[in-house]
Short mmCIF file of C-alpha atoms in Angstrom, two decimals:
data_model
loop_
_atom_site.label_atom_id
_atom_site.label_comp_id
_atom_site.label_asym_id
_atom_site.label_seq_id
_atom_site.Cartn_x
_atom_site.Cartn_y
_atom_site.Cartn_z
CA MET A 1 -113.95 -17.15 -108.83
CA THR A 2 -113.20 -20.80 -108.10
CA GLY A 3 -110.96 -23.36 -109.67
CA ILE A 4 -108.45 -26.13 -109.09
CA LYS A 5 -105.55 -25.42 -106.75
CA ALA A 6 -103.88 -28.80 -106.79
CA PHE A 7 -104.33 -32.22 -108.33
CA GLY A 8 -102.95 -35.73 -108.01
CA GLY A 9 -103.67 -39.35 -108.68
CA TYR A 10 -102.90 -42.95 -107.94
CA VAL A 11 -102.54 -46.05 -110.10
CA PRO A 12 -101.70 -49.42 -108.50
CA ARG A 13 -98.26 -50.70 -109.42
CA TYR A 14 -99.43 -54.04 -110.78
CA ARG A 15 -100.35 -54.15 -114.50
CA LEU A 16 -102.15 -57.22 -115.77
CA SER A 17 -101.37 -58.22 -119.35
CA ARG A 18 -104.50 -58.47 -121.47
CA ALA A 19 -102.79 -61.22 -123.44
CA ALA A 20 -102.67 -63.23 -120.20
CA ILE A 21 -106.42 -62.71 -119.73
CA PHE A 22 -107.10 -63.94 -123.26
CA ALA A 23 -104.74 -66.89 -122.83
CA ALA A 24 -106.87 -68.02 -119.89
CA ASN A 25 -110.31 -67.33 -121.39
CA GLY A 26 -109.84 -67.42 -125.14
CA TRP A 27 -111.05 -71.02 -125.35
CA PHE A 28 -114.43 -69.78 -124.11
CA ALA A 29 -114.60 -66.18 -125.38
CA ALA A 30 -112.70 -66.09 -128.65
CA GLY A 31 -114.19 -62.70 -129.47
CA LEU A 32 -111.95 -61.08 -126.83
CA LYS A 33 -108.89 -61.52 -129.03
CA GLY A 34 -109.28 -58.03 -130.48
CA LEU A 35 -108.92 -56.55 -126.96
CA ALA A 36 -105.89 -58.66 -125.97
CA ARG A 37 -103.34 -55.85 -126.35
CA GLY A 38 -101.67 -53.69 -123.75
CA GLU A 39 -102.36 -53.93 -120.04
CA ARG A 40 -104.73 -52.79 -117.31
CA ALA A 41 -104.07 -51.45 -113.83
CA MET A 42 -104.69 -54.04 -111.13
CA GLY A 43 -104.86 -53.46 -107.40
CA SER A 44 -103.15 -55.73 -104.91
CA TRP A 45 -105.13 -57.81 -102.41
CA ASP A 46 -104.84 -55.06 -99.78
CA GLU A 47 -106.10 -52.20 -101.96
CA ASP A 48 -109.65 -50.97 -102.43
CA THR A 49 -111.51 -47.77 -103.25
CA ILE A 50 -110.70 -46.23 -99.87
CA THR A 51 -106.96 -46.99 -99.90
CA MET A 52 -106.57 -45.70 -103.47
CA ALA A 53 -108.54 -42.55 -102.61
CA VAL A 54 -106.19 -41.89 -99.70
CA GLU A 55 -103.10 -42.24 -101.90
CA ALA A 56 -104.52 -39.98 -104.61
CA ALA A 57 -105.45 -37.34 -102.04
CA ARG A 58 -101.98 -37.47 -100.46
CA ASP A 59 -100.46 -36.98 -103.91
CA CYS A 60 -102.73 -33.99 -104.45
CA LEU A 61 -102.27 -32.32 -101.07
CA GLY A 62 -98.51 -32.78 -100.81
CA GLU A 63 -97.20 -30.57 -98.01
CA ARG A 64 -100.28 -28.33 -97.92
CA ALA A 65 -101.80 -27.61 -94.52
CA ARG A 66 -104.60 -30.08 -93.87
CA GLU A 67 -106.44 -27.50 -91.75
CA ALA A 68 -107.30 -25.55 -94.90
CA VAL A 69 -109.59 -28.33 -96.15
CA GLY A 70 -113.23 -27.72 -95.20
CA ARG A 71 -115.00 -30.46 -97.17
CA LEU A 72 -114.22 -33.88 -98.59
CA THR A 73 -116.20 -35.79 -101.21
CA LEU A 74 -115.49 -39.35 -102.35
CA ALA A 75 -117.05 -40.45 -105.64
CA SER A 76 -117.22 -44.13 -106.57
CA THR A 77 -119.59 -46.92 -107.60
CA THR A 78 -117.46 -49.53 -105.80
CA LEU A 79 -117.42 -48.23 -102.23
CA PRO A 80 -116.50 -50.94 -99.67
CA PHE A 81 -119.15 -49.95 -97.11
CA ALA A 82 -122.88 -49.52 -97.71
CA ASP A 83 -123.62 -48.25 -94.19
CA ARG A 84 -120.41 -46.61 -93.01
CA GLN A 85 -119.33 -43.36 -94.58
CA ASN A 86 -116.34 -44.28 -96.71
CA SER A 87 -115.19 -40.67 -97.04
CA THR A 88 -114.87 -40.50 -93.25
CA VAL A 89 -112.22 -43.24 -93.32
CA VAL A 90 -110.37 -41.24 -96.00
CA LYS A 91 -110.66 -38.13 -93.81
CA GLU A 92 -109.12 -39.94 -90.82
CA ALA A 93 -106.27 -41.38 -92.90
CA LEU A 94 -105.46 -37.92 -94.25
CA ASN A 95 -105.44 -36.52 -90.71
CA LEU A 96 -107.93 -33.82 -91.68
CA PRO A 97 -109.60 -31.81 -88.91
CA ASP A 98 -112.80 -33.16 -87.35
CA GLY A 99 -114.67 -29.94 -88.15
CA ILE A 100 -115.22 -30.67 -91.82
CA ALA A 101 -118.04 -32.09 -93.92
CA ALA A 102 -117.59 -35.40 -95.74
CA PHE A 103 -119.81 -37.04 -98.35
CA ASP A 104 -119.97 -40.21 -100.43
CA ILE A 105 -121.23 -39.73 -104.00
CA ALA A 106 -122.23 -42.83 -105.93
CA GLY A 107 -124.83 -44.37 -108.21
CA SER A 108 -123.55 -43.27 -111.62
CA GLN A 109 -120.56 -43.53 -113.92
CA ARG A 110 -120.44 -39.72 -113.87
CA ALA A 111 -120.28 -39.55 -110.07
CA GLY A 112 -116.71 -38.22 -110.34
CA THR A 113 -117.55 -35.30 -112.62
CA SER A 114 -120.74 -34.57 -110.66
CA ALA A 115 -118.71 -34.37 -107.44
CA LEU A 116 -116.16 -32.07 -109.05
CA LEU A 117 -118.79 -29.81 -110.64
CA ASP A 118 -120.59 -29.55 -107.29
CA ALA A 119 -117.32 -28.67 -105.54
CA LEU A 120 -116.49 -25.98 -108.11
CA GLN A 121 -119.95 -24.44 -107.76
CA ALA A 122 -120.06 -24.76 -103.96
CA GLY A 123 -116.58 -23.27 -103.62
CA VAL A 124 -117.96 -19.82 -104.40
CA GLY A 125 -119.53 -19.63 -100.96
CA SER A 126 -116.76 -21.39 -99.02
CA ASP A 127 -113.84 -19.84 -97.18
CA ARG A 128 -112.00 -23.18 -97.05
CA ASP A 129 -110.75 -25.57 -99.71
CA LEU A 130 -112.81 -28.50 -100.99
CA LEU A 131 -111.14 -31.84 -101.67
CA CYS A 132 -112.78 -33.92 -104.39
CA VAL A 133 -111.62 -37.54 -104.73
CA ALA A 134 -112.79 -40.28 -107.09
CA ALA A 135 -111.67 -43.89 -106.87
CA GLU A 136 -112.82 -47.11 -108.43
CA ARG A 137 -112.05 -50.82 -108.20
CA PRO A 138 -114.69 -52.48 -110.38
CA LYS A 139 -115.25 -56.23 -110.42
CA SER A 140 -115.60 -57.95 -113.79
CA ARG A 141 -117.02 -61.38 -114.53
CA PRO A 142 -114.21 -63.66 -115.77
CA GLY A 143 -114.28 -63.98 -119.54
CA SER A 144 -116.12 -60.69 -120.00
CA GLU A 145 -115.20 -57.63 -122.03
CA GLY A 146 -115.15 -55.60 -118.83
CA GLU A 147 -112.36 -57.78 -117.49
CA MET A 148 -110.25 -56.57 -120.41
CA THR A 149 -111.18 -52.89 -120.29
CA ASN A 150 -111.71 -52.11 -116.58
CA ALA A 151 -109.00 -50.68 -114.33
CA ASP A 152 -108.29 -49.74 -110.73
CA ALA A 153 -107.27 -46.10 -110.17
CA ALA A 154 -108.02 -42.86 -108.30
CA ALA A 155 -107.64 -39.10 -108.68
CA ALA A 156 -108.00 -36.08 -106.41
CA LEU A 157 -108.45 -32.37 -107.02
CA LEU A 158 -108.33 -29.53 -104.51
CA VAL A 159 -110.85 -26.78 -105.22
CA GLY A 160 -110.53 -23.26 -103.84
CA LYS A 161 -110.60 -19.55 -104.61
CA ASP A 162 -106.95 -18.49 -104.47
CA GLU A 163 -103.63 -19.64 -105.98
CA LEU A 164 -105.54 -21.36 -108.79
CA ALA A 165 -103.77 -23.60 -111.29
CA ALA A 166 -106.94 -23.77 -113.41
CA VAL A 167 -109.90 -21.37 -113.32
CA PHE A 168 -113.46 -22.69 -113.54
CA LEU A 169 -115.16 -21.01 -116.50
CA GLY A 170 -118.51 -22.77 -116.20
CA GLY A 171 -120.32 -26.05 -116.60
CA HIS A 172 -123.55 -27.77 -117.46
CA SER A 173 -125.37 -30.96 -116.43
CA VAL A 174 -127.95 -33.10 -118.20
CA THR A 175 -129.76 -35.81 -116.25
CA VAL A 176 -131.68 -38.49 -118.14
CA ASP A 177 -132.39 -42.15 -117.40
CA PHE A 178 -130.35 -43.53 -120.28
CA VAL A 179 -129.42 -46.98 -118.93
CA ASP A 180 -126.22 -48.18 -120.54
CA ARG A 181 -125.26 -50.32 -117.56
CA PHE A 182 -126.63 -51.13 -114.12
CA ARG A 183 -125.97 -53.16 -111.00
CA GLU A 184 -128.59 -53.99 -108.41
CA SER A 185 -127.68 -53.56 -104.74
CA GLY A 186 -125.89 -56.66 -103.49
CA GLU A 187 -124.74 -57.79 -106.93
CA ALA A 188 -121.04 -58.03 -107.78
CA PHE A 189 -121.04 -57.30 -111.51
CA ASP A 190 -122.50 -54.66 -113.81
CA TYR A 191 -124.84 -55.62 -116.64
CA SER A 192 -124.08 -53.70 -119.84
CA TRP A 193 -126.38 -52.98 -122.76
CA GLU A 194 -125.56 -53.23 -126.48
CA ALA A 195 -122.42 -51.26 -127.41
CA ARG A 196 -123.69 -49.69 -130.64
CA TRP A 197 -126.76 -48.29 -128.89
CA ILE A 198 -124.61 -46.80 -126.14
CA ARG A 199 -122.16 -45.30 -128.62
CA GLU A 200 -124.70 -43.74 -130.97
CA GLU A 201 -127.72 -42.85 -128.78
CA GLY A 202 -125.78 -42.25 -125.58
CA TYR A 203 -122.39 -40.70 -126.20
CA GLY A 204 -123.28 -39.62 -129.75
CA ALA A 205 -126.48 -37.76 -128.90
CA ILE A 206 -126.42 -36.73 -125.23
CA VAL A 207 -122.81 -35.55 -124.89
CA PRO A 208 -122.58 -33.20 -127.93
CA GLU A 209 -125.80 -31.44 -126.89
CA ALA A 210 -124.49 -30.91 -123.36
CA ILE A 211 -121.19 -29.59 -124.74
CA ALA A 212 -123.02 -27.10 -126.94
CA VAL A 213 -124.92 -25.69 -123.96
CA ALA A 214 -121.76 -25.49 -121.84
CA LEU A 215 -119.91 -23.64 -124.61
CA ALA A 216 -122.81 -21.20 -124.95
CA LYS A 217 -122.78 -20.56 -121.19
CA THR A 218 -119.06 -19.85 -121.20
CA ARG A 219 -119.20 -17.85 -124.45
CA LEU A 220 -116.63 -20.10 -126.08
CA THR A 221 -116.53 -21.80 -129.44
CA ALA A 222 -115.61 -25.42 -130.00
CA ALA A 223 -112.50 -24.29 -131.88
CA GLN A 224 -111.20 -22.62 -128.69
CA ILE A 225 -110.96 -25.90 -126.80
CA ASP A 226 -107.32 -26.94 -126.48
CA ARG A 227 -107.91 -30.25 -124.69
CA PHE A 228 -111.07 -32.34 -124.80
CA ILE A 229 -111.49 -35.11 -122.21
CA LEU A 230 -114.16 -37.79 -122.50
CA ALA A 231 -113.66 -41.12 -120.73
CA SER A 232 -115.10 -44.20 -122.37
CA PRO A 233 -114.14 -47.89 -122.36
CA MET A 234 -115.02 -48.03 -126.06
CA ALA A 235 -112.29 -47.06 -128.51
CA GLY A 236 -112.88 -44.07 -130.76
CA VAL A 237 -115.81 -42.60 -128.83
CA SER A 238 -114.04 -39.44 -127.68
CA ALA A 239 -112.85 -38.67 -131.22
CA SER A 240 -116.33 -39.29 -132.64
CA VAL A 241 -118.01 -37.03 -130.07
CA ALA A 242 -115.40 -34.31 -130.62
CA LYS A 243 -116.15 -34.34 -134.34
CA LYS A 244 -119.89 -33.99 -133.70
CA ALA A 245 -119.27 -31.15 -131.25
CA GLY A 246 -116.95 -29.32 -133.65
CA ILE A 247 -113.86 -29.78 -131.46
CA ARG A 248 -110.53 -30.16 -133.26
CA ALA A 249 -109.24 -33.74 -133.54
CA GLU A 250 -105.84 -32.75 -132.14
CA ALA A 251 -107.53 -31.52 -128.95
CA VAL A 252 -108.82 -35.00 -128.05
CA VAL A 253 -107.03 -36.40 -124.98
CA ASP A 254 -105.83 -40.01 -124.99
CA THR A 255 -108.07 -42.13 -122.73
CA LEU A 256 -105.06 -44.23 -121.59
CA GLY A 257 -106.99 -47.36 -122.49
CA GLY A 258 -103.90 -49.28 -123.59
CA VAL A 259 -101.78 -48.64 -120.50
CA LEU A 260 -104.35 -48.14 -117.76
CA GLY A 261 -107.84 -49.23 -118.76
CA HIS A 262 -111.11 -47.60 -117.73
CA ALA A 263 -111.57 -46.82 -114.04
CA GLY A 264 -115.32 -46.17 -114.13
CA ALA A 265 -116.48 -43.05 -112.32
CA ALA A 266 -112.88 -42.15 -111.47
CA GLN A 267 -111.65 -42.19 -115.07
CA PRO A 268 -112.70 -38.61 -116.02
CA LEU A 269 -110.83 -37.17 -113.03
CA VAL A 270 -107.86 -39.47 -113.67
CA LEU A 271 -107.67 -38.11 -117.22
CA LEU A 272 -108.13 -34.52 -116.00
CA SER A 273 -105.32 -34.88 -113.48
CA HIS A 274 -103.09 -36.46 -116.13
CA THR A 275 -103.93 -33.64 -118.55
CA LEU A 276 -103.18 -30.91 -115.99
CA GLU A 277 -99.79 -32.51 -115.34
CA ARG A 278 -98.84 -31.80 -118.95
CA ALA A 279 -100.80 -28.61 -119.63
CA ALA A 280 -99.26 -25.21 -120.27
CA PRO A 281 -100.61 -21.89 -118.95
CA GLY A 282 -103.57 -20.47 -120.86
CA GLU A 283 -105.00 -23.75 -122.15
CA THR A 284 -108.78 -24.25 -122.24
CA ILE A 285 -109.86 -27.71 -121.11
CA LEU A 286 -113.32 -29.23 -121.56
CA LEU A 287 -114.12 -32.30 -119.46
CA ALA A 288 -117.24 -34.37 -120.12
CA GLY A 289 -118.55 -37.15 -117.88
CA PHE A 290 -121.12 -39.61 -119.20
CA GLY A 291 -123.57 -41.78 -117.25
CA ASN A 292 -127.33 -41.33 -116.83
CA GLY A 293 -126.79 -38.01 -118.54
CA CYS A 294 -123.74 -35.83 -118.89
CA ASP A 295 -121.64 -33.30 -116.94
CA VAL A 296 -119.50 -30.74 -118.71
CA ILE A 297 -116.78 -28.72 -116.96
CA VAL A 298 -114.75 -26.00 -118.65
CA LEU A 299 -111.41 -24.87 -117.16
CA ARG A 300 -108.53 -22.61 -118.16
CA THR A 301 -105.02 -23.13 -116.83
CA THR A 302 -103.10 -20.25 -115.28
CA GLY A 303 -99.46 -19.33 -114.77
CA LEU A 304 -99.49 -21.34 -111.51
CA ILE A 305 -100.00 -24.67 -113.29
CA ASP A 306 -96.31 -25.59 -113.13
CA ALA A 307 -96.11 -25.00 -109.37
CA ALA A 308 -99.22 -27.11 -108.78
CA ARG A 309 -97.89 -30.32 -110.34
CA PRO A 310 -98.06 -33.27 -107.90
CA ARG A 311 -95.23 -35.29 -106.44
CA ARG A 312 -95.93 -38.27 -108.67
CA GLY A 313 -99.34 -37.90 -110.28
CA ILE A 314 -100.80 -40.21 -112.87
CA THR A 315 -97.66 -39.71 -114.96
CA GLY A 316 -95.35 -41.03 -112.27
CA HIS A 317 -97.56 -43.94 -111.36
CA LEU A 318 -97.89 -45.02 -114.98
CA ALA A 319 -94.12 -45.15 -115.24
CA ASP A 320 -93.72 -47.12 -111.99
CA ARG A 321 -95.22 -50.43 -113.09
CA LYS A 322 -94.79 -54.12 -112.36
CA PRO A 323 -96.09 -56.42 -115.14
CA ILE A 324 -98.26 -59.36 -114.10
CA GLU A 325 -98.79 -62.37 -116.37
CA ASN A 326 -100.37 -64.62 -113.73
CA TYR A 327 -104.14 -64.58 -114.36
CA MET A 328 -104.83 -66.68 -111.26
CA GLN A 329 -103.05 -64.10 -109.10
CA TYR A 330 -105.32 -61.42 -110.53
CA LEU A 331 -108.44 -63.49 -109.72
CA ALA A 332 -107.25 -64.05 -106.15
CA PHE A 333 -106.35 -60.40 -105.54
CA ALA A 334 -109.68 -59.25 -107.01
CA GLY A 335 -111.64 -61.55 -104.69
CA LEU A 336 -112.91 -63.66 -107.59
CA LEU A 337 -111.14 -66.86 -106.55
CA GLU A 338 -111.14 -68.38 -103.08
CA LEU A 339 -107.92 -70.24 -102.39
CA GLU A 340 -107.35 -72.63 -99.50
CA LYS A 341 -105.90 -70.46 -96.75
CA GLY A 342 -104.98 -73.15 -94.26
CA MET A 343 -105.33 -73.27 -90.50
CA ARG A 344 -103.02 -70.32 -89.87
CA ALA A 345 -105.65 -68.08 -91.44
CA GLU A 346 -108.35 -69.27 -89.03
CA LEU A 347 -108.15 -66.24 -86.79
CA ASP A 348 -111.24 -64.32 -85.71
CA GLN A 349 -110.71 -60.76 -86.92
CA LYS A 350 -113.65 -59.31 -84.99
CA PRO A 351 -113.13 -55.52 -84.77
CA VAL A 352 -113.15 -53.70 -81.45
CA LEU A 353 -114.97 -50.61 -82.63
CA SER A 354 -114.71 -48.74 -79.34
CA ALA A 355 -110.91 -49.09 -79.40
CA LEU A 356 -110.83 -48.06 -83.06
CA TYR A 357 -112.67 -44.87 -82.19
CA ARG A 358 -110.38 -44.03 -79.27
CA GLU A 359 -107.22 -44.75 -81.26
CA ARG A 360 -108.41 -43.61 -84.70
CA LYS A 361 -105.60 -41.07 -85.06
CA THR A 362 -103.02 -43.75 -84.26
CA VAL A 363 -104.50 -46.51 -86.42
CA LEU A 364 -105.97 -44.61 -89.36
CA GLY A 365 -103.89 -41.41 -89.30
CA LEU A 366 -100.51 -42.85 -88.23
CA VAL A 367 -100.15 -40.11 -85.64
CA GLY A 368 -97.46 -40.68 -83.02
CA GLY A 369 -96.24 -38.48 -80.21
CA LYS A 370 -93.36 -36.04 -79.70
CA CYS A 371 -92.25 -35.17 -76.17
CA ARG A 372 -92.22 -31.41 -75.51
CA GLU A 373 -89.41 -31.76 -72.94
CA THR A 374 -86.99 -34.10 -74.72
CA GLY A 375 -88.03 -33.98 -78.38
CA THR A 376 -88.29 -37.77 -78.42
CA VAL A 377 -90.64 -39.15 -81.08
CA GLN A 378 -92.50 -42.39 -80.49
CA PHE A 379 -95.21 -44.56 -82.00
CA PRO A 380 -97.73 -45.15 -80.65
CA LYS A 381 -98.27 -42.07 -78.56
CA SER A 382 -98.63 -42.80 -74.83
CA PRO A 383 -98.90 -40.88 -71.53
CA LEU A 384 -95.33 -41.88 -70.57
CA SER A 385 -92.46 -40.81 -72.82
CA VAL A 386 -89.97 -43.47 -73.93
CA ALA A 387 -87.08 -40.99 -73.57
CA THR A 388 -84.17 -42.66 -71.75
CA GLY A 389 -83.59 -41.55 -68.17
CA VAL A 390 -86.50 -39.10 -68.10
CA ARG A 391 -89.80 -39.51 -66.28
CA ALA A 392 -91.87 -37.30 -68.59
CA LEU A 393 -95.61 -37.78 -68.12
CA ASN A 394 -98.32 -36.33 -70.41
CA THR A 395 -95.77 -34.26 -72.34
CA GLN A 396 -96.45 -35.56 -75.85
CA ASP A 397 -98.02 -33.64 -78.69
CA ASP A 398 -99.52 -35.24 -81.79
CA TYR A 399 -96.82 -36.00 -84.36
CA PRO A 400 -98.03 -37.25 -87.80
CA LEU A 401 -95.69 -39.77 -89.36
CA ALA A 402 -97.41 -40.78 -92.60
CA GLU A 403 -95.62 -38.19 -94.75
CA ARG A 404 -92.18 -38.58 -93.19
CA PRO A 405 -89.47 -40.51 -95.05
CA ALA A 406 -88.30 -43.70 -93.37
CA ARG A 407 -85.85 -46.57 -93.74
CA ILE A 408 -85.84 -50.27 -92.90
CA ILE A 409 -83.80 -51.21 -89.82
CA SER A 410 -84.73 -54.91 -89.69
CA TYR A 411 -86.81 -57.39 -91.68
CA THR A 412 -88.14 -60.93 -91.82
CA ALA A 413 -89.43 -62.93 -94.77
CA ASP A 414 -92.01 -65.30 -93.25
CA ASN A 415 -93.33 -68.26 -95.25
CA LEU A 416 -95.37 -69.65 -92.35
CA THR A 417 -97.58 -66.70 -91.42
CA PHE A 418 -100.67 -66.54 -93.63
CA THR A 419 -100.77 -63.77 -96.20
CA PRO A 420 -102.65 -63.53 -99.51
CA HIS A 421 -99.30 -62.73 -101.16
CA PRO A 422 -96.58 -64.93 -99.63
CA PRO A 423 -94.04 -64.61 -98.22
CA SER A 424 -94.96 -62.05 -95.59
CA PHE A 425 -92.29 -59.35 -95.34
CA TYR A 426 -92.27 -57.26 -92.18
CA GLY A 427 -89.84 -55.59 -89.81
CA GLY A 428 -88.70 -52.42 -88.14
CA VAL A 429 -89.02 -48.98 -89.72
CA GLU A 430 -87.32 -45.80 -88.46
CA PHE A 431 -88.59 -42.36 -89.50
CA ASP A 432 -86.44 -39.35 -90.31
CA GLY A 433 -86.47 -37.17 -87.20
CA GLY A 434 -87.21 -40.08 -84.87
CA GLY A 435 -89.86 -42.68 -84.21
CA ARG A 436 -89.94 -46.40 -84.92
CA MET A 437 -92.64 -48.95 -85.65
CA MET A 438 -93.16 -52.49 -86.90
CA ALA A 439 -94.64 -52.59 -90.38
CA GLU A 440 -95.47 -54.91 -93.24
CA PHE A 441 -93.61 -54.30 -96.50
CA VAL A 442 -95.55 -54.15 -99.77
CA ASP A 443 -95.02 -53.43 -103.50
CA LEU A 444 -91.69 -55.22 -103.44
CA ASP A 445 -89.57 -56.21 -106.41
CA GLU A 446 -88.10 -59.69 -106.79
CA ALA A 447 -85.02 -58.61 -104.82
CA GLY A 448 -87.16 -58.12 -101.71
CA VAL A 449 -85.91 -55.75 -99.01
CA GLU A 450 -82.66 -54.91 -97.28
CA VAL A 451 -81.59 -53.01 -94.19
CA GLY A 452 -81.23 -49.31 -94.89
CA MET A 453 -83.67 -49.32 -97.82
CA PRO A 454 -85.67 -46.05 -97.95
CA VAL A 455 -89.44 -46.52 -97.71
CA HIS A 456 -92.58 -44.43 -97.59
CA MET A 457 -95.82 -45.26 -95.80
CA VAL A 458 -98.95 -46.32 -97.69
CA PHE A 459 -102.51 -46.81 -96.46
CA ARG A 460 -103.72 -50.37 -97.03
CA ILE A 461 -106.10 -53.08 -95.88
CA LYS A 462 -104.67 -54.82 -92.82
CA ALA A 463 -107.21 -57.62 -92.50
CA THR A 464 -110.85 -58.47 -93.18
CA ASP A 465 -113.36 -59.85 -90.71
CA GLU A 466 -115.01 -62.38 -93.01
CA ARG A 467 -117.76 -63.25 -90.51
CA ARG A 468 -118.99 -59.68 -90.04
CA HIS A 469 -117.65 -58.23 -93.29
CA PHE A 470 -115.64 -55.44 -91.74
CA THR A 471 -112.41 -54.20 -93.32
CA LYS A 472 -109.53 -53.11 -91.10
CA TYR A 473 -107.05 -50.54 -92.39
CA PHE A 474 -103.52 -49.64 -91.30
CA TRP A 475 -100.26 -48.31 -92.71
CA LYS A 476 -97.59 -50.36 -94.45
CA ALA A 477 -94.16 -49.51 -95.87
CA ALA A 478 -93.35 -49.51 -99.60
CA PRO A 479 -89.91 -49.05 -101.21
CA GLU A 480 -89.11 -45.48 -102.20
CA ARG A 481 -88.51 -45.59 -105.94
CA GLY A 482 -88.39 -41.83 -106.43
CA THR A 483 -91.03 -39.14 -105.95
CA THR A 484 -90.80 -37.28 -109.24
CA LEU A 485 -91.15 -39.08 -112.55
CA ASN A 486 -91.28 -36.62 -115.41
CA ALA A 487 -93.52 -36.70 -118.46
CA ALA A 488 -90.73 -37.96 -120.73
CA THR A 489 -90.23 -41.02 -118.54
CA ALA A 490 -93.96 -41.77 -118.51
CA ALA A 491 -94.20 -41.24 -122.26
CA ALA A 492 -91.45 -43.82 -122.77
CA ALA A 493 -93.35 -46.29 -120.59
CA VAL A 494 -96.55 -45.68 -122.57
CA ALA A 495 -94.73 -46.15 -125.86
CA ALA A 496 -93.19 -49.40 -124.64
CA VAL A 497 -96.63 -50.87 -123.91
CA ASP A 498 -98.16 -49.62 -127.17
#
């Protein structure tokens, strides 16, 4: 028997007002006025599919031993690299063991559910846990409907055979070349077909039939479904499909369209993670993923669901939001507007790939060193310990720092150094238990930073080699605004936006 052991998610802190989008484009696309309510999640300039996947996976894994993970899958249609395994970068950032398998799964809006269904089925023959992550940062043409409805987000689920928070009851897949949207290799934006056709012949015909087969396989009736999850950027689709499938209206899960938006292939897993955060033991959940067919996954929560809840989850990230009304800032952060960067940005960012390989634990995993003789912690790790008055050579063991709390010990606000989000805040960070490093500070409020402020480390884009199109990643420090945000707090935030 397999199922879900843990779950988590990530939503960028910035939330772009849809009214601001319409204010900028309404002169051209007046028909968007009906969508100009609520907000959508918006990544910062230094976030992409990989960084969001890392944060979702960290939220899911918590303090679990990384050695127990035997496989990692990353599902997305907006992967940064076409010929570099994106899931491998996620693996390095999570400090997972080298002896695991890693896969990228793409090419369909149901890539997330396909990855999860595969993990649940493959878990039967595995003696180690399987980590399934889905992340998406879709680009939308300015003035389009997708610009209003799309979102940036990620979710992660840990699949295994023991200590299950939700048991896998069964599933079903239908694969058919129903083209509701497509994007040719090398193109930036999706092309979408007519909405009524997609709603009636796609969701309305394909999904209910797949649900019926899945229910027959699991020997359940539609009336036994407590929570029905179907992600769609079109309002009312999940309720319409539920009615056709015979599922009770009160079982339909909110798609979070008003407060989050639609995160493509990641959205079904985002909604599943959000649902599990609020589910009680003994609930039957049916998840459907649509795109070139349909995946259906049926789960039942257990008495361990409460213990499996993540540190923050989708609930916590929804509550921790920073409204954005500046449409131009959104365009710049999304890479849709090229601003004049000035001479200080004219620095060749050519990567040294041999050094990256040798120091991948340091750079991607934020692994320092701890001296066996003195207990001194340092970053980066080196043959010679920095312990005062001791000549300790080759005495350091690996010491991961990414999950350790830290505080700011010094800072600078620099208006001269180039950054896509000026001013550039950086300074010294000291970790609980020892170890110091210089770091950039991100996700700041208007008050900025101060000495002594608690921070946690986040995986972000450090720089981009624009000549060779290579993205460099490193760790930055973000203010610690609390690790547990309960459902009541998130519900209040949702109600405020609605």
